[in-house]
Amino acid sequence: QTEIPQTNTHTKRLTHLPPLLPPLLSSLTQTSPPPFFQSSQNKPITAAMPEAPKPTQTSNGLTTIAIAEKNKRTLQFIEDVTSNPDDVQTQVLHEILSRNSAVEYLHHRHRLHGATDRRTFKKLLPVISYEDIHPDITRIANGDTSPILCSSPISEFLTSSGTSAGERKLMPTIAEEMERRSLLYSLLMPVMSQFVPGLEKGKGMYFLFIKSESKTPGGLPARPVLTSYYKSSHFKNRPFDPYTNYTSPNETILCPDSYQSMYSQLLCGLCQRTQVLRVGAVFASGFIRAIRFLEKHWQLLCRDIRSGTLDPTVITDPAVREAVLTKVLHRPDPELADFVESECRKDSWQGIITRLWPNTKYVDVIVTGTMSQYIPTLDFYSNGLPLVCTMYASSECYFGVNLNPLCKPSEVAYTLIPTMAYFEFLPVHRNNNNGVSNSISMPKSLNEKERQELVDLADVKLGHEYELVVTTYAGLYRYRVGDVLRVAGFKNRAPQFNFICRKNVVLSIDSDKTDEVELQGAVKNAVDAHLVAFGGSVAEYTSYADTKTTIPGHYVLYWELSVKGTTAIPPSVYEDCCLTVEESLNSVYRQGRVSDKSIGPLEIKIVEQGTFDKLMDYAISLGASINQYKTPRCVKFEPIVELLNSRVEGSYFSPKCPKWVPGHKQWSNNVKN
Ligand code: AMP
């Protein structure tokens, strides 16, 4: 057996580059800059601000100069890493490979034998998808602690909203990744403050939530990345920083009951309405859910504000009660209650954000990708405030930030931060789908030619589309994330990317991602279980994520039937079909229906005979090739949705929620919040 080289990269860092894992940026009291805040010439940045602003105090005594100085250093870090992305990427790959050189995957399986250069790495390592490492993941989940993928111990699994065989994918992570994520977060406000000054003088009203978590059979926690972050000391014990000063006390965010969490966060937001300078949630869907909650529950909220108490039947969580009563709801405030009531009573809720939170400068939510469907609703509620997408991240790895946050949603481009991971890009060649379908399919496994097409971060071309492939510190090597990105421009020498879509996904309302194969299987299950007995089958179908007519949005399936039987099909049969489709969809969808209540009941619309012929005629009139035409399994182009809706003969909804339990179906484990 070949000897395993033992390299300690921590001592072998290339000297001309800043260390890749800087300490947290949150320490405003730091007097000398940490080493990574050195300029590309490796000189500490100690010069005074060109024109020193007059020191003014924020509420906790920090001066605006201290904040400005910290912001300046953070922006310099971005300048540095974007100025020589290729060198940084070389170093990142070197670090990842050398510290993991002995792990089973690299050493035994792919015989890298300690090499840390790109050429050998690309020659020996395959480009993989989740299914390729599923057996390794299962071993780790079952308690194998040997270094399979990563030399550092796997601290937990992050459960992705991307699924495999109907269950959330499990992404291994290591303790130090938390710092890398914190680093990305710490870049956001210094960037933002270049465009919107004074944000340190007020608060952010962010609706943030945890989700339930479970344990793998081997005892590792399995939970979504944000749940892991909010429960970590990085978040809970963050030192005071005006940029992470939220209206929601930690206890309200960490409340496992989503109703009490939402209620208390809204209450705290209303009580501190004049201090709020920015509002947001992670995704647009979450923010709209909060407004919807307010629409439903403002009377209860006003009652509590008026009396200065918390209804004990509504808020039962002792930690939430204590935090809200001691930190926010200090006294009865009938004046505020009257005001909120008068605004909420008005017929139109247009501009409700700016009416209730008049100092709000922008709405911080992701509206790229499938979330763009919510832009009109957000514009309505916010009276056209800027919609700001700050970052692009996943369970696998946090990727990048938007350096021009006030741009239009359609122009958002994320700059991948080259220290986060080693990035590669697989070119996407797609057929023009004439706007009829909204999904891009990519080959499942790559042939030799496709493997050779992968390019590095510094080599992507303006205007070209690529699928993102990452190699992470936590043990994913050449892993296909599944996102399609387009190069929109450059920051220094680092590319900036528009998020185009997640490949293969046809339907999404919240964080659910349903692909064509899952949808096909779900339709088949419903037909076999309920329609066949009536001699019925589905001749053609398509689907639509309806976020316009209901809040929360819901899936709509359009079915054109072929019925041989003579007995009329009763409505209850179609309702049963709706439920069977839902039961057949992946666990993220079902969690959205059952636990998060972020997705409404699925609807089946039966359309007249000949509807799908009309749809084909329409696509051909738009330029689709008659020979290559295939019925799109999902539509979003408005005229097509209108065409389908104009031919609906009957519409049926799922009568109840599908089944869902936390954790993977094969684990019989203890679940906790
Ligand atoms: P998860 O692993 O569940 O956190 O999901 C990560 C995925 O969410 C990414 O791979 C993207 O598909 C999507 N996503 C994350 N950030 C953004 C963004 N800023 N814009 C569009 N999609 C995003």
XYZ file of C-alpha atoms and ligand atoms in Angstrom:
696
model
C 0.000 0.000 0.000
C 1.290 3.447 -0.905
C 2.281 5.621 1.966
C -0.133 8.404 2.745
C 1.531 11.796 2.763
C 0.739 13.736 5.911
C 0.563 17.355 4.915
C -0.329 20.020 7.355
C -1.650 22.822 5.223
C -2.150 25.174 8.116
C 1.593 25.663 8.171
C 2.080 25.435 4.422
C -0.079 28.296 3.305
C 1.018 30.242 0.267
C 2.391 33.403 1.762
C 1.272 35.983 -0.767
C -2.408 35.361 -0.106
C -4.542 36.144 2.898
C -5.544 33.163 5.045
C -8.699 31.654 3.654
C -10.626 31.272 6.842
C -10.608 34.654 8.480
C -11.864 35.103 11.988
C -15.360 36.444 12.431
C -15.800 39.988 11.343
C -18.197 40.821 14.078
C -15.661 42.167 16.518
C -16.011 45.896 16.174
C -13.783 46.515 19.130
C -10.788 44.942 17.429
C -8.043 47.562 17.295
C -5.627 46.159 14.736
C -6.983 44.581 11.581
C -6.964 40.783 11.470
C -4.423 39.416 8.973
C -6.870 38.695 6.177
C -7.738 42.336 6.062
C -4.516 43.022 4.393
C -4.352 44.537 1.004
C -3.166 42.547 -1.968
C 0.279 44.037 -1.416
C 0.183 42.376 1.991
C 0.262 45.684 3.824
C -2.047 46.109 6.782
C -4.700 48.688 6.094
C -4.181 51.151 8.876
C -4.555 54.453 7.063
C -7.201 56.771 8.427
C -10.414 57.335 6.460
C -9.744 59.951 3.740
C -12.217 62.339 5.285
C -12.868 61.381 8.848
C -16.579 61.587 9.693
C -17.598 63.114 13.012
C -17.946 60.350 15.560
C -21.561 59.792 16.546
C -22.766 57.105 18.907
C -25.117 54.266 18.041
C -27.447 53.027 20.753
C -24.792 50.831 22.355
C -22.025 53.361 22.230
C -20.211 52.261 19.073
C -19.070 55.137 16.959
C -19.954 55.505 13.333
C -16.219 55.738 12.717
C -15.687 52.249 14.147
C -18.446 50.939 11.918
C -17.115 52.766 8.875
C -13.632 51.426 9.521
C -14.901 47.875 9.841
C -16.965 48.246 6.678
C -13.947 49.552 4.844
C -11.869 46.558 5.859
C -14.583 44.165 4.818
C -14.884 45.817 1.420
C -11.124 45.605 1.055
C -11.352 41.866 1.704
C -13.823 41.613 -1.183
C -11.489 43.684 -3.373
C -8.596 41.390 -2.517
C -10.235 38.059 -3.158
C -11.898 39.227 -6.360
C -8.662 40.682 -7.715
C -6.889 37.377 -7.989
C -9.595 34.703 -7.880
C -7.531 32.122 -9.691
C -4.724 32.240 -7.127
C -7.225 32.058 -4.301
C -8.895 29.065 -5.947
C -5.546 27.317 -6.358
C -4.908 27.788 -2.691
C -8.401 26.664 -1.681
C -8.048 23.449 -3.673
C -4.597 22.886 -2.259
C -5.896 23.315 1.277
C -8.887 21.059 0.798
C -6.908 18.281 -0.850
C -3.914 18.364 1.432
C -5.834 18.324 4.650
C -8.047 15.512 3.302
C -5.332 13.616 1.446
C -5.735 10.514 3.599
C -9.493 10.188 3.430
C -10.891 7.037 1.909
C -12.596 8.798 -1.006
C -9.499 10.622 -2.224
C -6.759 8.194 -1.322
C -8.156 4.709 -1.774
C -11.037 5.211 -4.121
C -9.652 7.751 -6.544
C -5.945 7.265 -5.853
C -5.062 10.919 -5.595
C -2.153 9.939 -3.363
C -1.571 13.346 -1.907
C -1.668 15.371 -5.133
C -3.129 18.834 -4.611
C -2.828 20.328 -8.102
C -5.753 21.010 -10.376
C -4.559 18.875 -13.275
C -4.268 15.646 -11.282
C -7.449 16.441 -9.385
C -9.413 16.929 -12.588
C -7.911 13.822 -14.185
C -8.636 11.463 -11.309
C -11.774 12.767 -9.652
C -15.166 12.180 -11.266
C -17.853 14.846 -11.415
C -20.581 13.480 -9.196
C -24.161 13.858 -8.040
C -25.663 12.989 -4.683
C -26.529 9.451 -5.754
C -22.819 8.699 -6.305
C -21.953 9.356 -2.663
C -25.211 8.140 -1.209
C -23.580 4.932 0.130
C -20.885 7.029 1.856
C -23.481 9.351 3.329
C -25.449 6.351 4.610
C -22.343 4.952 6.272
C -21.645 8.245 8.032
C -25.304 8.607 8.993
C -25.235 5.112 10.477
C -22.300 5.974 12.704
C -19.124 5.195 10.724
C -16.688 7.806 12.030
C -13.693 6.796 9.915
C -12.452 9.530 7.552
C -14.488 8.637 4.492
C -14.924 12.012 2.817
C -13.290 14.457 5.197
C -10.474 14.306 7.734
C -12.330 16.535 10.201
C -15.205 14.871 12.037
C -18.596 15.349 10.444
C -20.393 17.486 13.008
C -23.882 17.200 11.558
C -25.874 16.751 8.381
C -27.549 19.685 6.749
C -30.818 18.612 5.207
C -31.174 20.160 1.796
C -34.429 21.127 0.166
C -33.145 19.188 -2.824
C -34.321 15.601 -2.500
C -33.168 12.149 -3.474
C -35.692 9.302 -3.606
C -38.276 11.614 -2.054
C -36.178 12.490 1.023
C -34.059 15.550 1.778
C -30.446 15.133 0.729
C -28.027 14.957 3.648
C -25.049 17.233 3.286
C -22.120 16.499 5.573
C -20.655 19.478 7.344
C -17.803 20.162 9.762
C -17.607 22.576 12.668
C -15.372 25.095 10.915
C -17.864 25.573 8.075
C -19.958 27.612 10.493
C -17.212 30.243 10.431
C -17.144 30.258 6.682
C -20.903 30.826 6.627
C -20.565 33.572 9.225
C -17.929 35.204 7.069
C -20.304 35.381 4.121
C -23.019 36.899 6.321
C -20.566 39.483 7.616
C -19.973 40.778 4.079
C -23.597 41.684 3.488
C -24.122 44.825 5.541
C -20.852 46.562 4.672
C -21.853 46.096 1.016
C -25.377 47.336 1.689
C -24.254 50.348 3.682
C -22.455 51.708 0.613
C -25.855 52.146 -1.001
C -28.127 52.823 1.980
C -26.312 54.766 4.678
C -27.476 54.978 8.268
C -28.712 51.414 8.628
C -26.800 51.115 11.893
C -29.194 53.625 13.415
C -32.176 51.318 13.447
C -33.299 47.715 13.337
C -34.104 44.996 10.891
C -37.473 43.267 11.087
C -36.650 39.813 9.779
C -38.969 36.836 9.993
C -36.614 33.965 10.755
C -37.627 30.451 11.730
C -36.199 27.150 12.802
C -37.517 23.836 11.545
C -37.722 20.531 13.344
C -34.619 18.398 13.376
C -33.889 14.724 13.807
C -30.960 12.456 14.507
C -29.395 9.959 12.139
C -29.207 6.347 13.369
C -25.553 7.076 14.244
C -26.587 10.035 16.362
C -25.659 13.017 14.202
C -28.101 15.922 14.084
C -29.862 16.327 10.736
C -31.426 19.739 10.207
C -31.675 22.558 7.691
C -28.664 24.844 7.458
C -30.486 27.887 8.826
C -31.817 25.945 11.808
C -28.251 24.898 12.515
C -27.082 28.509 12.201
C -29.793 30.100 14.364
C -29.214 27.503 17.094
C -25.451 28.018 17.044
C -23.592 30.294 19.414
C -22.476 32.285 16.375
C -26.017 33.541 16.120
C -27.355 33.232 19.667
C -24.360 34.790 21.402
C -23.427 37.279 18.710
C -21.883 40.386 20.209
C -23.931 43.520 19.796
C -23.644 44.706 16.247
C -26.002 47.338 14.864
C -26.189 45.337 11.666
C -27.552 42.240 13.367
C -29.888 44.171 15.610
C -33.263 42.628 14.904
C -36.731 43.383 16.221
C -37.215 39.673 16.960
C -35.616 38.510 20.229
C -33.678 35.250 19.725
C -36.270 33.337 21.743
C -38.986 34.168 19.210
C -36.820 32.938 16.333
C -35.861 29.787 18.214
C -39.451 28.930 19.159
C -40.242 25.505 17.650
C -43.938 26.290 17.266
C -44.194 28.121 13.950
C -47.458 29.867 14.892
C -46.108 31.277 18.158
C -42.846 32.191 16.459
C -44.587 34.142 13.710
C -47.059 35.774 16.091
C -44.395 36.963 18.515
C -42.074 38.183 15.757
C -44.872 40.242 14.209
C -45.859 41.619 17.587
C -42.286 42.695 18.311
C -42.002 44.194 14.830
C -45.166 46.234 15.342
C -44.073 47.465 18.773
C -40.769 48.710 17.353
C -42.263 49.980 14.097
C -40.566 53.345 13.993
C -37.105 51.856 14.546
C -37.430 49.454 11.632
C -35.212 50.457 8.689
C -35.332 47.233 6.701
C -37.624 44.244 6.598
C -37.165 40.768 5.241
C -37.107 37.006 5.393
C -34.901 34.475 3.672
C -37.147 33.840 0.717
C -39.923 36.026 -0.691
C -42.453 33.286 0.049
C -41.664 33.516 3.780
C -42.114 37.256 3.870
C -45.454 37.079 2.101
C -46.543 34.410 4.554
C -45.843 36.869 7.368
C -48.025 39.540 5.754
C -50.746 36.990 5.239
C -50.471 36.038 8.919
C -50.879 39.689 9.858
C -53.958 39.920 7.641
C -55.488 37.016 9.517
C -54.414 37.850 13.052
C -54.082 41.634 13.401
C -57.043 41.822 15.767
C -55.405 39.444 18.234
C -52.095 41.270 17.910
C -53.753 44.649 18.519
C -55.482 43.280 21.606
C -52.112 42.306 23.089
C -50.539 45.646 22.167
C -53.478 47.507 23.720
C -53.296 45.588 26.990
C -49.522 45.251 27.155
C -49.900 41.513 27.786
C -49.588 38.298 25.832
C -52.727 36.211 25.491
C -51.755 33.073 27.487
C -53.774 30.871 25.159
C -51.856 32.125 22.115
C -48.292 32.347 23.453
C -47.667 29.430 25.752
C -43.907 29.058 25.247
C -42.383 30.391 28.508
C -39.133 31.570 26.870
C -41.041 33.545 24.250
C -43.377 35.048 26.852
C -40.501 36.150 29.025
C -38.452 37.589 26.146
C -41.356 39.530 24.617
C -42.643 40.847 27.930
C -39.261 41.897 29.281
C -37.596 43.105 26.108
C -40.352 44.553 23.928
C -43.913 44.719 25.215
C -43.247 46.836 28.274
C -46.587 48.563 28.724
C -50.107 48.904 27.332
C -50.022 50.971 24.154
C -53.589 51.786 23.087
C -52.363 54.461 20.705
C -50.252 51.996 18.734
C -53.087 49.448 18.815
C -55.506 52.072 17.385
C -53.059 52.970 14.656
C -52.364 49.379 13.589
C -56.055 48.613 13.698
C -56.968 51.599 11.536
C -54.385 50.630 8.905
C -55.304 46.940 8.873
C -59.026 47.693 8.645
C -58.632 49.573 5.388
C -60.010 47.788 2.343
C -56.754 47.805 0.450
C -53.539 46.414 1.819
C -51.514 48.110 -0.849
C -48.396 49.589 0.727
C -49.106 48.035 4.128
C -45.357 47.680 4.743
C -44.615 51.353 4.327
C -47.782 52.312 6.221
C -46.964 50.241 9.293
C -43.183 50.536 9.125
C -42.730 54.021 7.641
C -38.925 54.175 7.850
C -38.333 51.009 5.852
C -35.736 51.516 3.138
C -35.907 48.122 1.438
C -37.256 44.570 1.551
C -34.495 42.005 1.998
C -35.707 38.742 0.450
C -34.508 36.406 -2.259
C -36.578 37.025 -5.381
C -34.286 35.307 -7.853
C -35.020 31.877 -9.329
C -38.499 30.539 -8.669
C -39.032 33.270 -6.077
C -39.388 35.819 -8.889
C -43.041 34.773 -9.080
C -43.613 36.790 -5.890
C -42.271 40.114 -7.150
C -45.674 41.629 -8.087
C -47.137 40.717 -4.675
C -44.150 42.203 -2.851
C -44.348 45.365 -4.965
C -48.003 45.688 -4.013
C -47.494 45.309 -0.270
C -44.373 47.468 -0.158
C -45.445 50.179 -2.591
C -42.470 49.380 -4.784
C -39.690 49.525 -2.187
C -36.405 48.104 -3.499
C -36.370 44.309 -3.317
C -32.894 43.334 -2.281
C -31.335 39.900 -2.879
C -28.177 39.836 -0.838
C -26.761 36.346 -1.098
C -26.689 32.980 -2.795
C -26.111 29.909 -0.665
C -26.989 26.260 -0.145
C -26.629 23.426 2.334
C -23.579 22.224 0.431
C -21.789 25.546 0.680
C -22.410 29.284 0.878
C -21.493 30.727 -2.484
C -21.630 34.457 -2.919
C -23.037 37.922 -2.455
C -24.729 40.586 -4.532
C -22.386 43.562 -4.702
C -24.999 45.806 -6.304
C -27.946 45.126 -4.002
C -30.203 47.950 -5.205
C -30.280 46.648 -8.773
C -33.519 45.405 -10.322
C -34.432 41.813 -9.368
C -34.011 40.748 -12.996
C -30.429 42.026 -12.951
C -29.264 40.474 -9.695
C -25.817 38.943 -10.073
C -23.980 37.084 -7.333
C -20.219 37.328 -7.014
C -18.942 33.954 -5.869
C -16.476 34.514 -3.040
C -13.437 32.489 -4.088
C -12.482 31.540 -0.528
C -15.709 29.651 0.132
C -14.960 26.517 -1.915
C -13.294 25.411 -5.121
C -15.707 26.134 -7.954
C -15.980 24.576 -11.402
C -18.488 25.182 -14.153
C -20.099 22.758 -16.537
C -21.312 24.488 -19.726
C -25.055 24.218 -20.340
C -26.249 23.823 -23.893
C -29.963 24.226 -24.033
C -32.641 24.136 -26.668
C -34.839 27.116 -27.039
C -38.066 26.165 -25.330
C -39.977 29.204 -26.515
C -41.004 30.141 -23.024
C -43.388 27.210 -22.908
C -41.510 25.172 -20.327
C -39.463 26.501 -17.451
C -37.131 23.636 -16.738
C -33.628 22.900 -17.985
C -32.578 19.250 -18.089
C -28.953 18.273 -17.763
C -27.343 14.870 -18.283
C -27.322 12.717 -15.158
C -23.780 11.453 -15.552
C -21.067 12.992 -17.668
C -19.134 11.377 -20.481
C -15.418 12.015 -20.957
C -15.995 14.907 -23.383
C -18.430 16.624 -21.025
C -16.023 16.156 -18.133
C -13.341 17.941 -20.086
C -15.643 20.863 -20.723
C -15.634 21.945 -17.066
C -13.951 25.303 -16.593
C -12.569 27.181 -13.608
C -13.925 30.299 -11.943
C -11.440 32.516 -13.731
C -12.255 31.017 -17.140
C -16.007 31.383 -17.470
C -17.229 33.497 -20.379
C -19.557 36.453 -20.292
C -23.110 35.516 -21.302
C -22.500 31.772 -21.084
C -24.527 29.439 -18.881
C -23.027 26.864 -16.561
C -24.023 24.312 -13.995
C -22.220 24.927 -10.706
C -19.861 22.202 -9.428
C -18.214 22.537 -5.993
C -15.425 21.012 -3.980
C -15.908 21.884 -0.323
C -13.880 21.813 2.862
C -16.497 19.421 4.291
C -15.840 16.577 1.855
C -17.749 17.083 -1.388
C -15.492 16.732 -4.409
C -16.612 17.961 -7.843
C -20.188 17.834 -6.654
C -22.956 19.062 -8.959
C -25.104 21.481 -6.998
C -27.820 21.448 -9.629
C -28.035 25.207 -10.200
C -27.706 26.833 -13.596
C -25.971 30.232 -13.601
C -25.220 32.773 -16.318
C -22.158 35.030 -16.320
C -23.454 38.586 -16.100
C -20.233 40.514 -15.547
C -17.121 40.736 -13.419
C -16.033 42.280 -10.144
C -12.339 42.854 -10.685
C -11.419 39.462 -12.114
C -14.120 37.454 -10.373
C -17.227 36.551 -12.352
C -20.720 37.549 -11.275
C -23.616 35.248 -12.018
C -27.327 35.550 -12.636
C -29.182 32.672 -11.032
C -31.068 31.058 -13.909
C -32.757 28.031 -12.394
C -32.310 24.783 -10.647
C -32.056 22.059 -13.264
C -34.963 19.696 -13.742
C -37.224 21.489 -11.265
C -40.678 22.100 -12.646
C -42.704 23.220 -9.629
C -41.840 25.233 -6.543
C -43.876 27.346 -4.142
C -41.593 27.718 -1.141
C -38.408 25.716 -0.673
C -39.985 22.637 -2.292
C -38.480 21.534 -5.594
C -40.512 19.049 -7.621
C -39.003 17.526 -10.727
C -40.673 16.101 -13.787
C -40.029 12.480 -12.853
C -41.579 12.902 -9.401
C -44.582 14.639 -10.901
C -45.025 11.901 -13.504
C -44.843 9.214 -10.791
C -47.337 11.062 -8.603
C -49.843 11.434 -11.460
C -49.476 7.750 -12.309
C -50.077 6.722 -8.688
C -53.266 8.785 -8.559
C -54.585 7.455 -11.859
C -53.844 3.831 -10.929
C -55.401 4.182 -7.493
C -58.572 6.055 -8.407
C -59.320 6.588 -12.097
C -58.655 3.158 -13.566
C -61.696 1.712 -11.756
C -63.857 4.140 -13.760
C -62.148 3.342 -17.043
C -60.415 6.699 -16.865
C -56.879 7.704 -17.701
C -54.995 10.951 -18.146
C -54.318 11.531 -21.832
C -52.243 14.673 -21.272
C -51.268 16.773 -18.319
C -49.286 19.771 -17.290
C -48.830 21.748 -14.093
C -48.579 25.287 -12.780
C -47.316 26.790 -9.519
C -50.169 29.156 -8.673
C -48.934 31.906 -6.384
C -51.347 34.502 -7.707
C -54.779 33.326 -6.668
C -53.983 31.908 -3.217
C -51.625 32.695 -0.328
C -49.828 30.419 0.282
C -49.524 29.312 -3.319
C -50.434 25.825 -4.468
C -49.750 23.310 -7.233
C -52.322 23.069 -10.024
C -52.452 20.063 -12.334
C -54.318 20.357 -15.634
C -55.619 16.989 -16.770
C -57.184 16.085 -20.074
C -58.924 12.767 -19.547
C -59.689 9.848 -21.722
C -62.663 7.977 -20.243
C -63.820 4.592 -21.533
C -66.234 3.750 -18.720
C -69.856 4.835 -18.696
C -70.189 5.758 -15.016
C -69.598 9.428 -14.338
C -66.583 10.039 -12.142
C -67.746 11.600 -8.838
C -65.943 14.712 -7.472
C -64.682 12.756 -4.445
C -62.591 10.606 -6.797
C -60.766 13.655 -8.135
C -60.240 14.842 -4.565
C -58.748 11.451 -3.762
C -56.496 11.890 -6.797
C -55.312 15.249 -5.396
C -54.406 13.653 -2.085
C -52.635 10.701 -3.706
C -50.547 13.078 -5.811
C -49.593 14.953 -2.638
C -48.790 11.741 -0.761
C -46.504 10.758 -3.656
C -44.516 14.002 -3.674
C -41.240 14.433 -1.792
C -40.916 15.128 1.912
C -40.000 18.806 1.458
C -43.317 19.371 -0.338
C -45.221 17.471 2.345
C -43.429 19.329 5.131
C -44.451 22.582 3.442
C -48.077 21.411 3.441
C -48.169 19.940 6.949
C -45.666 21.660 9.190
C -44.682 24.966 7.606
C -48.121 25.576 6.060
C -46.242 27.286 3.286
C -48.028 25.427 0.491
C -51.796 25.283 -0.060
C -53.874 22.214 -1.034
C -53.110 20.792 -4.467
C -55.710 21.398 -7.163
C -56.632 19.308 -10.189
C -58.364 21.109 -13.045
C -60.037 18.916 -15.618
C -59.855 20.530 -19.039
C -62.009 20.033 -22.156
C -61.040 17.540 -24.827
C -58.660 19.064 -27.349
C -57.108 21.554 -24.913
C -53.619 20.137 -25.280
C -53.911 20.277 -29.083
C -54.658 23.969 -28.702
C -51.629 24.302 -26.426
C -49.453 22.680 -29.088
C -50.884 24.987 -31.799
C -50.054 27.938 -29.607
C -46.455 26.771 -28.953
C -45.953 26.207 -32.672
C -47.303 29.665 -33.418
C -44.547 30.920 -31.095
C -41.913 29.088 -33.117
C -41.667 25.617 -31.541
C -40.748 22.891 -33.997
C -43.682 20.655 -34.852
C -41.431 17.578 -34.973
C -39.791 18.211 -31.666
C -42.832 19.447 -29.775
C -43.406 17.756 -26.442
C -46.119 18.712 -23.992
C -44.474 20.823 -21.300
C -45.017 19.227 -17.903
C -45.115 22.638 -16.314
C -46.182 26.027 -17.614
C -45.633 29.539 -16.371
C -46.100 31.686 -19.448
C -49.243 33.694 -18.657
C -51.023 33.350 -22.065
C -50.699 29.586 -21.817
C -52.049 29.524 -18.277
C -54.954 31.644 -19.509
C -55.561 29.283 -22.411
C -55.687 26.322 -20.021
C -57.900 28.145 -17.518
C -60.366 29.119 -20.243
C -61.071 25.440 -20.883
C -61.525 24.126 -17.349
C -64.579 21.906 -16.809
C -64.120 21.144 -13.137
C -61.728 21.967 -10.343
C -60.974 19.869 -7.235
C -58.779 20.370 -4.174
C -57.007 18.038 -1.839
C -59.381 17.551 1.107
C -56.657 17.223 3.755
C -52.925 17.324 4.351
C -50.724 14.463 3.201
C -48.696 12.530 5.758
C -45.341 13.855 6.875
C -42.984 13.110 9.745
C -39.582 14.715 10.357
C -36.445 12.762 9.557
C -35.922 10.179 6.859
C -38.580 7.529 6.406
C -36.104 4.744 7.157
C -35.063 6.266 10.495
C -37.182 5.540 13.526
C -35.513 8.187 15.595
C -36.261 10.747 18.199
C -37.238 14.048 16.710
C -36.756 17.261 18.530
C -37.165 20.900 17.890
P -30.884 24.361 0.298
O -29.743 23.440 0.080
O -32.130 23.709 0.693
O -30.497 25.472 1.198
O -31.191 25.022 -1.112
C -30.178 25.674 -1.820
C -30.708 26.047 -3.158
O -31.629 27.151 -3.041
C -29.643 26.533 -4.097
O -28.902 25.493 -4.662
C -30.499 27.282 -5.094
O -31.143 26.400 -5.974
C -31.544 27.941 -4.186
N -31.070 29.294 -3.840
C -30.313 29.659 -2.795
N -30.039 30.968 -2.834
C -30.650 31.452 -3.929
C -30.743 32.726 -4.539
N -30.179 33.797 -4.002
N -31.460 32.827 -5.672
C -32.059 31.760 -6.214
N -32.011 30.536 -5.702
C -31.305 30.375 -4.576
